Protein backbone atom coordinates (compact mmCIF):
# COMPACT_ATOMS: atom_id res chain seq x y z
CA UNK A 1 0.00 0.00 0.00
CA UNK A 2 1.07 3.55 -0.44
CA UNK A 3 3.63 4.39 2.18
CA UNK A 4 2.05 7.64 3.28
CA UNK A 5 -1.35 6.10 3.78
CA UNK A 6 0.11 3.54 6.13
CA UNK A 7 0.63 6.18 8.74
CA UNK A 8 -2.99 7.17 8.63
CA UNK A 9 -4.97 4.10 7.71
CA UNK A 10 -3.53 1.95 10.45
CA UNK A 11 -4.44 -1.47 9.20
CA UNK A 12 -1.93 -4.14 10.05
CA UNK A 13 -2.34 -5.64 6.60
CA UNK A 14 -1.66 -2.28 5.03
CA UNK A 15 1.31 -1.75 7.28
CA UNK A 16 2.80 -5.06 6.26
CA UNK A 17 2.13 -4.01 2.67
CA UNK A 18 4.56 -1.19 3.24
CA UNK A 19 7.29 -3.53 4.23
CA UNK A 20 9.69 -5.53 2.21
CA UNK A 21 7.74 -8.76 2.32
CA UNK A 22 4.14 -9.29 1.27
CA UNK A 23 1.61 -9.77 4.03
CA UNK A 24 0.62 -13.39 4.62
CA UNK A 25 -2.70 -12.82 6.32
CA UNK A 26 -4.98 -12.89 3.32
CA UNK A 27 -5.86 -16.57 3.63
CA UNK A 28 -4.45 -17.49 0.22
CA UNK A 29 -3.60 -21.22 0.16
CA UNK A 30 0.10 -21.88 -0.05
CA UNK A 31 1.25 -23.43 -3.29
CA UNK A 32 3.53 -26.44 -3.53
CA UNK A 33 6.24 -24.07 -4.75
CA UNK A 34 5.79 -21.92 -1.65
CA UNK A 35 6.00 -25.06 0.48
CA UNK A 36 9.19 -26.09 -1.28
CA UNK A 37 10.67 -22.65 -0.69
CA UNK A 38 9.64 -22.86 2.96
CA UNK A 39 11.31 -26.27 3.24
CA UNK A 40 14.49 -24.92 1.69
CA UNK A 41 14.50 -22.04 4.13
CA UNK A 42 13.97 -24.42 7.04
CA UNK A 43 16.98 -26.42 5.92
CA UNK A 44 19.30 -23.50 6.60
CA UNK A 45 17.51 -22.44 9.76
CA UNK A 46 20.22 -23.92 11.95
CA UNK A 47 22.86 -21.81 10.23
CA UNK A 48 20.81 -18.68 10.71
CA UNK A 49 20.07 -19.51 14.34
CA UNK A 50 23.78 -19.84 14.95
CA UNK A 51 24.40 -16.46 13.35
CA UNK A 52 21.67 -14.90 15.46
CA UNK A 53 23.15 -16.43 18.59
CA UNK A 54 26.54 -15.06 17.62
CA UNK A 55 24.98 -11.65 17.11
CA UNK A 56 23.41 -11.74 20.54
CA UNK A 57 26.70 -12.63 22.14
CA UNK A 58 28.53 -9.91 20.30
CA UNK A 59 26.05 -7.16 21.07
CA UNK A 60 23.53 -7.35 23.84
CA UNK A 61 20.37 -5.32 23.68
CA UNK A 62 17.04 -5.57 21.95
CA UNK A 63 17.07 -2.67 19.54
CA UNK A 64 19.00 0.38 18.59
CA UNK A 65 19.85 2.95 16.02
CA UNK A 66 22.42 2.38 13.38
CA UNK A 67 24.75 5.30 13.06
CA UNK A 68 27.03 6.46 10.32
CA UNK A 69 30.08 7.67 12.16
CA UNK A 70 31.90 4.85 13.90
CA UNK A 71 32.37 2.31 11.17
CA UNK A 72 35.63 2.15 9.25
CA UNK A 73 35.18 2.24 5.52
CA UNK A 74 35.26 -1.08 3.80
CA UNK A 75 36.54 -1.21 0.27
CA UNK A 76 33.74 -3.06 -1.40
CA UNK A 77 30.31 -4.33 -0.64
CA UNK A 78 31.04 -7.99 -0.18
CA UNK A 79 29.21 -10.26 -2.50
CA UNK A 80 30.03 -13.81 -1.59
CA UNK A 81 27.50 -15.80 0.36
CA UNK A 82 28.75 -15.84 3.91
CA UNK A 83 30.38 -18.93 5.27
CA UNK A 84 31.09 -17.27 8.60
CA UNK A 85 29.02 -14.66 10.37
CA UNK A 86 30.74 -11.66 11.88
CA UNK A 87 28.39 -9.22 13.55
CA UNK A 88 30.71 -6.22 13.23
CA UNK A 89 31.25 -6.91 9.56
CA UNK A 90 27.49 -7.22 9.07
CA UNK A 91 26.87 -3.91 10.82
CA UNK A 92 29.59 -2.16 8.84
CA UNK A 93 28.10 -3.42 5.60
CA UNK A 94 24.69 -2.01 6.49
CA UNK A 95 26.19 1.31 7.50
CA UNK A 96 28.12 1.49 4.25
CA UNK A 97 24.99 0.74 2.27
CA UNK A 98 23.02 3.45 4.06
CA UNK A 99 25.79 5.99 3.46
CA UNK A 100 25.86 5.05 -0.21
CA UNK A 101 22.08 5.36 -0.51
CA UNK A 102 22.17 8.81 1.05
CA UNK A 103 24.98 9.91 -1.22
CA UNK A 104 23.25 8.55 -4.32
CA UNK A 105 19.80 10.02 -3.70
CA UNK A 106 21.20 13.37 -2.62
CA UNK A 107 22.19 13.81 -6.25
CA UNK A 108 19.66 11.62 -8.03
CA UNK A 109 16.47 13.00 -6.51
CA UNK A 110 17.02 16.62 -7.60
CA UNK A 111 18.69 15.59 -10.87
CA UNK A 112 15.90 13.21 -11.92
CA UNK A 113 12.81 14.85 -10.49
CA UNK A 114 13.79 18.38 -9.50
CA UNK A 115 12.85 17.57 -5.92
CA UNK A 116 14.92 18.62 -2.92
CA UNK A 117 16.60 15.78 -1.05
CA UNK A 118 16.54 15.22 2.64
CA UNK A 119 17.47 11.89 4.13
CA UNK A 120 15.38 9.73 6.42
CA UNK A 121 15.64 10.90 10.00
CA UNK A 122 16.56 7.58 11.58
CA UNK A 123 17.50 3.97 10.94
CA UNK A 124 16.53 1.43 13.55
CA UNK A 125 16.81 -2.29 13.97
CA UNK A 126 14.90 -4.44 16.39
CA UNK A 127 14.89 -7.94 17.80
CA UNK A 128 11.24 -8.70 18.47
CA UNK A 129 12.03 -11.70 20.66
CA UNK A 130 13.80 -9.32 23.04
CA UNK A 131 12.06 -5.99 22.63
CA UNK A 132 9.36 -4.55 20.40
CA UNK A 133 10.54 -2.48 17.46
CA UNK A 134 9.51 1.11 16.84
CA UNK A 135 5.81 1.49 16.18
CA UNK A 136 4.58 3.29 13.09
CA UNK A 137 1.38 5.30 13.21
CA UNK A 138 0.39 3.38 16.31
CA UNK A 139 1.00 -0.01 14.73
CA UNK A 140 3.63 -2.38 16.12
CA UNK A 141 6.77 -3.10 14.13
CA UNK A 142 6.18 -6.29 12.13
CA UNK A 143 8.16 -9.43 12.76
CA UNK A 144 10.40 -10.78 9.99
CA UNK A 145 10.04 -7.66 7.91
CA UNK A 146 11.50 -4.26 7.22
CA UNK A 147 9.56 -1.07 6.67
CA UNK A 148 9.68 2.62 6.00
CA UNK A 149 7.52 4.68 8.32
CA UNK A 150 6.37 8.02 6.88
CA UNK A 151 5.13 9.01 10.32
CA UNK A 152 8.54 9.80 11.76
CA UNK A 153 10.37 9.35 8.46
CA UNK A 154 12.49 6.36 9.47
CA UNK A 155 13.58 2.95 8.24
CA UNK A 156 13.41 -0.06 10.53
CA UNK A 157 14.04 -3.78 10.22
CA UNK A 158 13.77 -6.96 12.24
CA UNK A 159 17.41 -7.83 12.64
CA UNK A 160 17.13 -11.40 13.88
CA UNK A 161 14.04 -12.37 11.88
CA UNK A 162 14.85 -10.79 8.52
CA UNK A 163 18.11 -8.95 8.00
CA UNK A 164 20.58 -11.45 9.42
CA UNK A 165 18.81 -14.41 7.77
CA UNK A 166 18.95 -12.62 4.41
CA UNK A 167 22.57 -11.67 4.96
CA UNK A 168 23.54 -15.22 5.87
CA UNK A 169 21.35 -17.15 3.45
CA UNK A 170 21.35 -14.98 0.35
CA UNK A 171 24.39 -12.75 0.81
CA UNK A 172 25.27 -9.26 1.86
CA UNK A 173 23.79 -7.63 -1.22
CA UNK A 174 20.45 -9.28 -0.51
CA UNK A 175 20.47 -7.39 2.79
CA UNK A 176 21.61 -4.27 0.91
CA UNK A 177 18.67 -4.65 -1.44
CA UNK A 178 16.21 -4.69 1.46
CA UNK A 179 17.62 -1.35 2.65
CA UNK A 180 17.60 0.05 -0.89
CA UNK A 181 13.94 -0.96 -1.31
CA UNK A 182 12.88 0.72 1.95
CA UNK A 183 14.98 3.76 1.09
CA UNK A 184 13.03 3.80 -2.17
CA UNK A 185 9.82 4.16 -0.16
CA UNK A 186 11.39 7.09 1.68
CA UNK A 187 12.14 8.73 -1.69
CA UNK A 188 8.56 8.10 -2.86
CA UNK A 189 7.37 10.08 0.14
CA UNK A 190 9.29 13.08 -1.23
CA UNK A 191 7.77 12.91 -4.71
CA UNK A 192 4.54 14.68 -5.60
CA UNK A 193 2.77 11.86 -7.44
CA UNK A 194 1.81 8.67 -5.60
CA UNK A 195 0.83 5.40 -7.21
CA UNK A 196 -2.63 4.28 -6.13
CA UNK A 197 -2.08 0.55 -6.60
CA UNK A 198 -0.11 -1.08 -3.80
CA UNK A 199 1.79 -3.41 -6.08
CA UNK A 200 3.03 -0.44 -8.14
CA UNK A 201 4.26 1.31 -5.01
CA UNK A 202 6.26 -1.81 -4.20
CA UNK A 203 7.57 -2.34 -7.72
CA UNK A 204 8.58 1.31 -7.87
CA UNK A 205 10.63 0.79 -4.69
CA UNK A 206 12.29 -2.22 -6.37
CA UNK A 207 12.99 -0.05 -9.41
CA UNK A 208 14.60 2.64 -7.26
CA UNK A 209 16.70 -0.07 -5.63
CA UNK A 210 17.82 -1.10 -9.10
CA UNK A 211 18.81 2.46 -9.96
CA UNK A 212 21.00 2.64 -6.86
CA UNK A 213 22.47 -0.78 -7.62
CA UNK A 214 23.63 0.51 -11.01
CA UNK A 215 25.28 3.42 -9.25
CA UNK A 216 27.35 1.18 -6.97
CA UNK A 217 28.11 -1.07 -9.92
CA UNK A 218 29.43 1.95 -11.81
CA UNK A 219 31.56 2.79 -8.78
CA UNK A 220 33.14 -0.64 -9.01
CA UNK A 221 31.76 -1.70 -5.63
CA UNK A 222 29.89 -4.76 -6.81
CA UNK A 223 31.43 -8.12 -7.32
CA UNK A 224 30.31 -11.23 -9.11
CA UNK A 225 27.11 -12.54 -7.62
CA UNK A 226 25.81 -9.31 -6.11
CA UNK A 227 23.00 -8.75 -8.57
CA UNK A 228 22.00 -12.38 -8.21
CA UNK A 229 21.82 -11.83 -4.46
CA UNK A 230 19.39 -8.97 -5.02
CA UNK A 231 17.38 -11.22 -7.30
CA UNK A 232 17.40 -13.91 -4.63
CA UNK A 233 16.04 -11.33 -2.22
CA UNK A 234 13.10 -10.44 -4.46
CA UNK A 235 12.31 -14.09 -5.04
CA UNK A 236 12.32 -14.75 -1.32
CA UNK A 237 9.86 -11.89 -0.92
CA UNK A 238 7.60 -12.51 -3.91
CA UNK A 239 3.85 -12.93 -3.81
CA UNK A 240 2.32 -16.37 -3.57
CA UNK A 241 1.35 -17.32 -7.15
CA UNK A 242 -2.25 -16.43 -7.82
CA UNK A 243 -2.21 -13.30 -5.67
CA UNK A 244 -4.42 -10.66 -7.28
CA UNK A 245 -2.49 -7.59 -8.40
CA UNK A 246 -5.17 -5.51 -6.71
CA UNK A 247 -4.41 -7.11 -3.34
CA UNK A 248 -3.33 -4.22 -1.11
CA UNK A 249 -0.55 -6.39 0.33
CA UNK A 250 0.75 -7.48 -3.10
CA UNK A 251 4.43 -6.81 -3.75
CA UNK A 252 4.68 -8.47 -7.15
CA UNK A 253 5.69 -11.86 -8.45
CA UNK A 254 9.34 -12.74 -8.66
CA UNK A 255 9.21 -12.01 -12.38
CA UNK A 256 7.58 -8.62 -11.89
CA UNK A 257 9.91 -7.59 -9.09
CA UNK A 258 12.96 -8.62 -11.07
CA UNK A 259 11.65 -6.72 -14.08
CA UNK A 260 11.15 -3.53 -12.07
CA UNK A 261 14.58 -3.88 -10.47
CA UNK A 262 16.16 -4.35 -13.88
CA UNK A 263 14.31 -1.36 -15.36
CA UNK A 264 15.76 0.83 -12.61
CA UNK A 265 19.19 -0.66 -13.16
CA UNK A 266 19.00 0.00 -16.90
CA UNK A 267 17.13 3.29 -16.99
CA UNK A 268 17.76 5.00 -13.66
CA UNK A 269 15.15 6.70 -11.46
CA UNK A 270 13.25 8.20 -14.39
CA UNK A 271 12.38 4.69 -15.59
CA UNK A 272 10.60 4.14 -12.27
CA UNK A 273 8.51 7.28 -11.92
CA UNK A 274 5.69 7.42 -12.71
CA UNK A 275 5.46 3.64 -12.52
CA UNK A 276 4.90 2.02 -15.94
CA UNK A 277 2.14 -0.21 -14.63
CA UNK A 278 1.08 -1.61 -17.98
CA UNK A 279 4.59 -2.92 -18.52
CA UNK A 280 5.29 -4.08 -14.99
CA UNK A 281 2.14 -5.94 -13.99
CA UNK A 282 1.67 -9.31 -15.66
CA UNK A 283 -2.01 -10.18 -15.77
CA UNK A 284 -1.68 -13.95 -15.51
CA UNK A 285 -0.08 -13.95 -12.13
ZN1 LIG B 1 7.97 -2.10 0.17
CSV table of C-alpha atoms and ligand atoms in Angstrom, one decimal:
chain,number,residue,atom,x,y,z
A,1,UNK,CA,0.0,0.0,0.0
A,2,UNK,CA,1.1,3.6,-0.4
A,3,UNK,CA,3.6,4.4,2.2
A,4,UNK,CA,2.1,7.6,3.3
A,5,UNK,CA,-1.4,6.1,3.8
A,6,UNK,CA,0.1,3.5,6.1
A,7,UNK,CA,0.6,6.2,8.7
A,8,UNK,CA,-3.0,7.2,8.6
A,9,UNK,CA,-5.0,4.1,7.7
A,10,UNK,CA,-3.5,1.9,10.4
A,11,UNK,CA,-4.4,-1.5,9.2
A,12,UNK,CA,-1.9,-4.1,10.0
A,13,UNK,CA,-2.3,-5.6,6.6
A,14,UNK,CA,-1.7,-2.3,5.0
A,15,UNK,CA,1.3,-1.7,7.3
A,16,UNK,CA,2.8,-5.1,6.3
A,17,UNK,CA,2.1,-4.0,2.7
A,18,UNK,CA,4.6,-1.2,3.2
A,19,UNK,CA,7.3,-3.5,4.2
A,20,UNK,CA,9.7,-5.5,2.2
A,21,UNK,CA,7.7,-8.8,2.3
A,22,UNK,CA,4.1,-9.3,1.3
A,23,UNK,CA,1.6,-9.8,4.0
A,24,UNK,CA,0.6,-13.4,4.6
A,25,UNK,CA,-2.7,-12.8,6.3
A,26,UNK,CA,-5.0,-12.9,3.3
A,27,UNK,CA,-5.9,-16.6,3.6
A,28,UNK,CA,-4.4,-17.5,0.2
A,29,UNK,CA,-3.6,-21.2,0.2
A,30,UNK,CA,0.1,-21.9,-0.1
A,31,UNK,CA,1.3,-23.4,-3.3
A,32,UNK,CA,3.5,-26.4,-3.5
A,33,UNK,CA,6.2,-24.1,-4.7
A,34,UNK,CA,5.8,-21.9,-1.7
A,35,UNK,CA,6.0,-25.1,0.5
A,36,UNK,CA,9.2,-26.1,-1.3
A,37,UNK,CA,10.7,-22.7,-0.7
A,38,UNK,CA,9.6,-22.9,3.0
A,39,UNK,CA,11.3,-26.3,3.2
A,40,UNK,CA,14.5,-24.9,1.7
A,41,UNK,CA,14.5,-22.0,4.1
A,42,UNK,CA,14.0,-24.4,7.0
A,43,UNK,CA,17.0,-26.4,5.9
A,44,UNK,CA,19.3,-23.5,6.6
A,45,UNK,CA,17.5,-22.4,9.8
A,46,UNK,CA,20.2,-23.9,11.9
A,47,UNK,CA,22.9,-21.8,10.2
A,48,UNK,CA,20.8,-18.7,10.7
A,49,UNK,CA,20.1,-19.5,14.3
A,50,UNK,CA,23.8,-19.8,15.0
A,51,UNK,CA,24.4,-16.5,13.4
A,52,UNK,CA,21.7,-14.9,15.5
A,53,UNK,CA,23.1,-16.4,18.6
A,54,UNK,CA,26.5,-15.1,17.6
A,55,UNK,CA,25.0,-11.7,17.1
A,56,UNK,CA,23.4,-11.7,20.5
A,57,UNK,CA,26.7,-12.6,22.1
A,58,UNK,CA,28.5,-9.9,20.3
A,59,UNK,CA,26.1,-7.2,21.1
A,60,UNK,CA,23.5,-7.4,23.8
A,61,UNK,CA,20.4,-5.3,23.7
A,62,UNK,CA,17.0,-5.6,22.0
A,63,UNK,CA,17.1,-2.7,19.5
A,64,UNK,CA,19.0,0.4,18.6
A,65,UNK,CA,19.8,3.0,16.0
A,66,UNK,CA,22.4,2.4,13.4
A,67,UNK,CA,24.7,5.3,13.1
A,68,UNK,CA,27.0,6.5,10.3
A,69,UNK,CA,30.1,7.7,12.2
A,70,UNK,CA,31.9,4.9,13.9
A,71,UNK,CA,32.4,2.3,11.2
A,72,UNK,CA,35.6,2.1,9.3
A,73,UNK,CA,35.2,2.2,5.5
A,74,UNK,CA,35.3,-1.1,3.8
A,75,UNK,CA,36.5,-1.2,0.3
A,76,UNK,CA,33.7,-3.1,-1.4
A,77,UNK,CA,30.3,-4.3,-0.6
A,78,UNK,CA,31.0,-8.0,-0.2
A,79,UNK,CA,29.2,-10.3,-2.5
A,80,UNK,CA,30.0,-13.8,-1.6
A,81,UNK,CA,27.5,-15.8,0.4
A,82,UNK,CA,28.8,-15.8,3.9
A,83,UNK,CA,30.4,-18.9,5.3
A,84,UNK,CA,31.1,-17.3,8.6
A,85,UNK,CA,29.0,-14.7,10.4
A,86,UNK,CA,30.7,-11.7,11.9
A,87,UNK,CA,28.4,-9.2,13.6
A,88,UNK,CA,30.7,-6.2,13.2
A,89,UNK,CA,31.2,-6.9,9.6
A,90,UNK,CA,27.5,-7.2,9.1
A,91,UNK,CA,26.9,-3.9,10.8
A,92,UNK,CA,29.6,-2.2,8.8
A,93,UNK,CA,28.1,-3.4,5.6
A,94,UNK,CA,24.7,-2.0,6.5
A,95,UNK,CA,26.2,1.3,7.5
A,96,UNK,CA,28.1,1.5,4.3
A,97,UNK,CA,25.0,0.7,2.3
A,98,UNK,CA,23.0,3.5,4.1
A,99,UNK,CA,25.8,6.0,3.5
A,100,UNK,CA,25.9,5.0,-0.2
A,101,UNK,CA,22.1,5.4,-0.5
A,102,UNK,CA,22.2,8.8,1.0
A,103,UNK,CA,25.0,9.9,-1.2
A,104,UNK,CA,23.2,8.5,-4.3
A,105,UNK,CA,19.8,10.0,-3.7
A,106,UNK,CA,21.2,13.4,-2.6
A,107,UNK,CA,22.2,13.8,-6.3
A,108,UNK,CA,19.7,11.6,-8.0
A,109,UNK,CA,16.5,13.0,-6.5
A,110,UNK,CA,17.0,16.6,-7.6
A,111,UNK,CA,18.7,15.6,-10.9
A,112,UNK,CA,15.9,13.2,-11.9
A,113,UNK,CA,12.8,14.8,-10.5
A,114,UNK,CA,13.8,18.4,-9.5
A,115,UNK,CA,12.8,17.6,-5.9
A,116,UNK,CA,14.9,18.6,-2.9
A,117,UNK,CA,16.6,15.8,-1.0
A,118,UNK,CA,16.5,15.2,2.6
A,119,UNK,CA,17.5,11.9,4.1
A,120,UNK,CA,15.4,9.7,6.4
A,121,UNK,CA,15.6,10.9,10.0
A,122,UNK,CA,16.6,7.6,11.6
A,123,UNK,CA,17.5,4.0,10.9
A,124,UNK,CA,16.5,1.4,13.6
A,125,UNK,CA,16.8,-2.3,14.0
A,126,UNK,CA,14.9,-4.4,16.4
A,127,UNK,CA,14.9,-7.9,17.8
A,128,UNK,CA,11.2,-8.7,18.5
A,129,UNK,CA,12.0,-11.7,20.7
A,130,UNK,CA,13.8,-9.3,23.0
A,131,UNK,CA,12.1,-6.0,22.6
A,132,UNK,CA,9.4,-4.5,20.4
A,133,UNK,CA,10.5,-2.5,17.5
A,134,UNK,CA,9.5,1.1,16.8
A,135,UNK,CA,5.8,1.5,16.2
A,136,UNK,CA,4.6,3.3,13.1
A,137,UNK,CA,1.4,5.3,13.2
A,138,UNK,CA,0.4,3.4,16.3
A,139,UNK,CA,1.0,0.0,14.7
A,140,UNK,CA,3.6,-2.4,16.1
A,141,UNK,CA,6.8,-3.1,14.1
A,142,UNK,CA,6.2,-6.3,12.1
A,143,UNK,CA,8.2,-9.4,12.8
A,144,UNK,CA,10.4,-10.8,10.0
A,145,UNK,CA,10.0,-7.7,7.9
A,146,UNK,CA,11.5,-4.3,7.2
A,147,UNK,CA,9.6,-1.1,6.7
A,148,UNK,CA,9.7,2.6,6.0
A,149,UNK,CA,7.5,4.7,8.3
A,150,UNK,CA,6.4,8.0,6.9
A,151,UNK,CA,5.1,9.0,10.3
A,152,UNK,CA,8.5,9.8,11.8
A,153,UNK,CA,10.4,9.4,8.5
A,154,UNK,CA,12.5,6.4,9.5
A,155,UNK,CA,13.6,2.9,8.2
A,156,UNK,CA,13.4,-0.1,10.5
A,157,UNK,CA,14.0,-3.8,10.2
A,158,UNK,CA,13.8,-7.0,12.2
A,159,UNK,CA,17.4,-7.8,12.6
A,160,UNK,CA,17.1,-11.4,13.9
A,161,UNK,CA,14.0,-12.4,11.9
A,162,UNK,CA,14.8,-10.8,8.5
A,163,UNK,CA,18.1,-9.0,8.0
A,164,UNK,CA,20.6,-11.4,9.4
A,165,UNK,CA,18.8,-14.4,7.8
A,166,UNK,CA,18.9,-12.6,4.4
A,167,UNK,CA,22.6,-11.7,5.0
A,168,UNK,CA,23.5,-15.2,5.9
A,169,UNK,CA,21.4,-17.1,3.4
A,170,UNK,CA,21.4,-15.0,0.4
A,171,UNK,CA,24.4,-12.7,0.8
A,172,UNK,CA,25.3,-9.3,1.9
A,173,UNK,CA,23.8,-7.6,-1.2
A,174,UNK,CA,20.4,-9.3,-0.5
A,175,UNK,CA,20.5,-7.4,2.8
A,176,UNK,CA,21.6,-4.3,0.9
A,177,UNK,CA,18.7,-4.7,-1.4
A,178,UNK,CA,16.2,-4.7,1.5
A,179,UNK,CA,17.6,-1.4,2.7
A,180,UNK,CA,17.6,0.0,-0.9
A,181,UNK,CA,13.9,-1.0,-1.3
A,182,UNK,CA,12.9,0.7,1.9
A,183,UNK,CA,15.0,3.8,1.1
A,184,UNK,CA,13.0,3.8,-2.2
A,185,UNK,CA,9.8,4.2,-0.2
A,186,UNK,CA,11.4,7.1,1.7
A,187,UNK,CA,12.1,8.7,-1.7
A,188,UNK,CA,8.6,8.1,-2.9
A,189,UNK,CA,7.4,10.1,0.1
A,190,UNK,CA,9.3,13.1,-1.2
A,191,UNK,CA,7.8,12.9,-4.7
A,192,UNK,CA,4.5,14.7,-5.6
A,193,UNK,CA,2.8,11.9,-7.4
A,194,UNK,CA,1.8,8.7,-5.6
A,195,UNK,CA,0.8,5.4,-7.2
A,196,UNK,CA,-2.6,4.3,-6.1
A,197,UNK,CA,-2.1,0.5,-6.6
A,198,UNK,CA,-0.1,-1.1,-3.8
A,199,UNK,CA,1.8,-3.4,-6.1
A,200,UNK,CA,3.0,-0.4,-8.1
A,201,UNK,CA,4.3,1.3,-5.0
A,202,UNK,CA,6.3,-1.8,-4.2
A,203,UNK,CA,7.6,-2.3,-7.7
A,204,UNK,CA,8.6,1.3,-7.9
A,205,UNK,CA,10.6,0.8,-4.7
A,206,UNK,CA,12.3,-2.2,-6.4
A,207,UNK,CA,13.0,-0.1,-9.4
A,208,UNK,CA,14.6,2.6,-7.3
A,209,UNK,CA,16.7,-0.1,-5.6
A,210,UNK,CA,17.8,-1.1,-9.1
A,211,UNK,CA,18.8,2.5,-10.0
A,212,UNK,CA,21.0,2.6,-6.9
A,213,UNK,CA,22.5,-0.8,-7.6
A,214,UNK,CA,23.6,0.5,-11.0
A,215,UNK,CA,25.3,3.4,-9.2
A,216,UNK,CA,27.3,1.2,-7.0
A,217,UNK,CA,28.1,-1.1,-9.9
A,218,UNK,CA,29.4,1.9,-11.8
A,219,UNK,CA,31.6,2.8,-8.8
A,220,UNK,CA,33.1,-0.6,-9.0
A,221,UNK,CA,31.8,-1.7,-5.6
A,222,UNK,CA,29.9,-4.8,-6.8
A,223,UNK,CA,31.4,-8.1,-7.3
A,224,UNK,CA,30.3,-11.2,-9.1
A,225,UNK,CA,27.1,-12.5,-7.6
A,226,UNK,CA,25.8,-9.3,-6.1
A,227,UNK,CA,23.0,-8.7,-8.6
A,228,UNK,CA,22.0,-12.4,-8.2
A,229,UNK,CA,21.8,-11.8,-4.5
A,230,UNK,CA,19.4,-9.0,-5.0
A,231,UNK,CA,17.4,-11.2,-7.3
A,232,UNK,CA,17.4,-13.9,-4.6
A,233,UNK,CA,16.0,-11.3,-2.2
A,234,UNK,CA,13.1,-10.4,-4.5
A,235,UNK,CA,12.3,-14.1,-5.0
A,236,UNK,CA,12.3,-14.8,-1.3
A,237,UNK,CA,9.9,-11.9,-0.9
A,238,UNK,CA,7.6,-12.5,-3.9
A,239,UNK,CA,3.8,-12.9,-3.8
A,240,UNK,CA,2.3,-16.4,-3.6
A,241,UNK,CA,1.4,-17.3,-7.2
A,242,UNK,CA,-2.2,-16.4,-7.8
A,243,UNK,CA,-2.2,-13.3,-5.7
A,244,UNK,CA,-4.4,-10.7,-7.3
A,245,UNK,CA,-2.5,-7.6,-8.4
A,246,UNK,CA,-5.2,-5.5,-6.7
A,247,UNK,CA,-4.4,-7.1,-3.3
A,248,UNK,CA,-3.3,-4.2,-1.1
A,249,UNK,CA,-0.6,-6.4,0.3
A,250,UNK,CA,0.7,-7.5,-3.1
A,251,UNK,CA,4.4,-6.8,-3.7
A,252,UNK,CA,4.7,-8.5,-7.1
A,253,UNK,CA,5.7,-11.9,-8.5
A,254,UNK,CA,9.3,-12.7,-8.7
A,255,UNK,CA,9.2,-12.0,-12.4
A,256,UNK,CA,7.6,-8.6,-11.9
A,257,UNK,CA,9.9,-7.6,-9.1
A,258,UNK,CA,13.0,-8.6,-11.1
A,259,UNK,CA,11.6,-6.7,-14.1
A,260,UNK,CA,11.1,-3.5,-12.1
A,261,UNK,CA,14.6,-3.9,-10.5
A,262,UNK,CA,16.2,-4.3,-13.9
A,263,UNK,CA,14.3,-1.4,-15.4
A,264,UNK,CA,15.8,0.8,-12.6
A,265,UNK,CA,19.2,-0.7,-13.2
A,266,UNK,CA,19.0,0.0,-16.9
A,267,UNK,CA,17.1,3.3,-17.0
A,268,UNK,CA,17.8,5.0,-13.7
A,269,UNK,CA,15.2,6.7,-11.5
A,270,UNK,CA,13.3,8.2,-14.4
A,271,UNK,CA,12.4,4.7,-15.6
A,272,UNK,CA,10.6,4.1,-12.3
A,273,UNK,CA,8.5,7.3,-11.9
A,274,UNK,CA,5.7,7.4,-12.7
A,275,UNK,CA,5.5,3.6,-12.5
A,276,UNK,CA,4.9,2.0,-15.9
A,277,UNK,CA,2.1,-0.2,-14.6
A,278,UNK,CA,1.1,-1.6,-18.0
A,279,UNK,CA,4.6,-2.9,-18.5
A,280,UNK,CA,5.3,-4.1,-15.0
A,281,UNK,CA,2.1,-5.9,-14.0
A,282,UNK,CA,1.7,-9.3,-15.7
A,283,UNK,CA,-2.0,-10.2,-15.8
A,284,UNK,CA,-1.7,-14.0,-15.5
A,285,UNK,CA,-0.1,-14.0,-12.1
B,1,LIG,ZN1,8.0,-2.1,0.2
